[in-house]
């Protein structure tokens, strides 16, 4: 009799098939949205492909607003046209901000890390103050596909090496790491293959390059390292800083110098300076250590 009862519960009254049971698609979208809000953006997008209910729930504005930086409106005003974002759902605003968004005449970019929503920044070599940059005996701007800005500054030879940068922004709250992206040697394509010309590389093994960072609220950091690993792009860690007041402008000043004039140095490509959330910065530092860099 127990078997008959079990069968009855699995079949409809006509005995023709399974009775209706709650399915994922039957969960109210509002409930699904509350769950999705606690997931990272990539996981939300994966679940949105499950069915119509998850797809609808994943578009809820409050989900994506929780993933945007607290001062995302300032960033939008800085880099996006009002007509571009007018009427956009928060999901679309998030997607738009995950792309590189140039500003300051294209010398800087801001974007959100698509996995965490953390704000990332880059300042091109043309947005930096490089000593001697206008003298072609020392420096040249060269085009390359290996830079997000499609151009890098290339140093042939110089006695006094100094690069300064300055950047003011309403950073979202958190800790950030600043890096210079550099390469010893000049890379190019030959017969479809990447090659690196090391002709001008010299002087970087005699004295270390020194990095400094200072913020408008009094934070300071310094580091130094010898440049090596020719033919490979490396991220040199300048230092870290903390943002406690996201609604206020913070100015950061940073530099890279090797000003020992007892010898020349050359053969260096300078791509850009990068500011990343420290969670991403720590991963970059780990990769540097695995590659034998400092």
CSV table of N, CA and C in Angstrom, one decimal, residues 5 30 42 73 77 82-83 87 102 111 136 138 143-144 165-166 187 191 196-197 245 247 255 283 286 288:
chain,number,residue,atom,x,y,z
A,5,UNK,N,0.8,4.5,-2.5
A,5,UNK,CA,0.7,5.9,-2.1
A,5,UNK,C,1.9,6.7,-2.7
A,30,UNK,N,12.0,38.5,-7.4
A,30,UNK,CA,12.4,39.4,-6.3
A,30,UNK,C,13.3,38.6,-5.3
A,42,UNK,N,30.6,38.1,-12.4
A,42,UNK,CA,30.7,37.0,-13.3
A,42,UNK,C,29.7,35.8,-13.0
A,73,UNK,N,28.8,58.0,-9.7
A,73,UNK,CA,28.2,59.1,-10.5
A,73,UNK,C,29.3,60.1,-10.8
A,77,UNK,N,30.3,61.2,-14.6
A,77,UNK,CA,30.3,62.6,-15.0
A,77,UNK,C,31.7,63.0,-15.6
A,82,UNK,N,26.5,62.6,-20.7
A,82,UNK,CA,25.2,62.5,-20.0
A,82,UNK,C,24.2,61.7,-20.9
A,83,UNK,N,24.3,62.0,-22.2
A,83,UNK,CA,23.3,61.3,-23.1
A,83,UNK,C,23.6,59.8,-23.2
A,87,UNK,N,19.0,57.1,-19.0
A,87,UNK,CA,18.0,56.0,-19.3
A,87,UNK,C,18.6,54.6,-19.2
A,102,UNK,N,38.5,56.8,-21.6
A,102,UNK,CA,39.5,57.8,-21.6
A,102,UNK,C,39.0,59.1,-21.1
A,111,UNK,N,38.5,52.4,-15.5
A,111,UNK,CA,37.6,51.3,-15.8
A,111,UNK,C,37.4,50.5,-14.5
A,136,UNK,N,65.0,64.6,-29.2
A,136,UNK,CA,65.0,63.4,-29.9
A,136,UNK,C,66.4,62.6,-29.8
A,138,UNK,N,67.5,61.9,-27.0
A,138,UNK,CA,67.2,61.1,-25.8
A,138,UNK,C,66.0,60.2,-25.9
A,143,UNK,N,55.1,54.0,-31.8
A,143,UNK,CA,53.8,53.3,-31.8
A,143,UNK,C,54.0,51.8,-31.6
A,144,UNK,N,53.0,51.2,-30.9
A,144,UNK,CA,53.1,49.8,-30.6
A,144,UNK,C,51.7,49.2,-30.2
A,165,UNK,N,54.8,62.1,-12.2
A,165,UNK,CA,53.3,62.0,-12.5
A,165,UNK,C,52.5,62.7,-11.4
A,166,UNK,N,51.3,63.2,-11.8
A,166,UNK,CA,50.4,63.8,-10.9
A,166,UNK,C,49.0,63.4,-11.3
A,187,UNK,N,60.6,46.4,-28.6
A,187,UNK,CA,60.1,45.2,-29.3
A,187,UNK,C,59.4,45.6,-30.6
A,191,UNK,N,58.7,39.3,-39.6
A,191,UNK,CA,58.2,38.0,-40.2
A,191,UNK,C,57.1,37.4,-39.3
A,196,UNK,N,62.9,41.6,-29.9
A,196,UNK,CA,63.2,42.7,-29.0
A,196,UNK,C,64.6,43.1,-29.3
A,197,UNK,N,64.8,44.4,-29.6
A,197,UNK,CA,66.1,45.0,-29.9
A,197,UNK,C,66.7,45.5,-28.6
A,245,UNK,N,38.1,58.9,2.5
A,245,UNK,CA,37.0,59.9,2.2
A,245,UNK,C,36.8,59.9,0.7
A,247,UNK,N,34.4,60.9,-1.0
A,247,UNK,CA,33.6,62.0,-1.6
A,247,UNK,C,34.5,63.2,-1.8
A,255,UNK,N,56.9,59.4,-8.7
A,255,UNK,CA,58.1,59.6,-9.5
A,255,UNK,C,58.9,58.4,-9.7
A,283,UNK,N,48.2,40.6,-6.4
A,283,UNK,CA,48.4,39.6,-7.4
A,283,UNK,C,49.5,39.9,-8.4
A,286,UNK,N,52.8,39.2,-6.7
A,286,UNK,CA,53.0,37.8,-6.6
A,286,UNK,C,53.6,37.3,-8.0
A,288,UNK,N,55.2,39.1,-10.1
A,288,UNK,CA,56.6,39.6,-10.2
A,288,UNK,C,57.6,38.7,-9.5
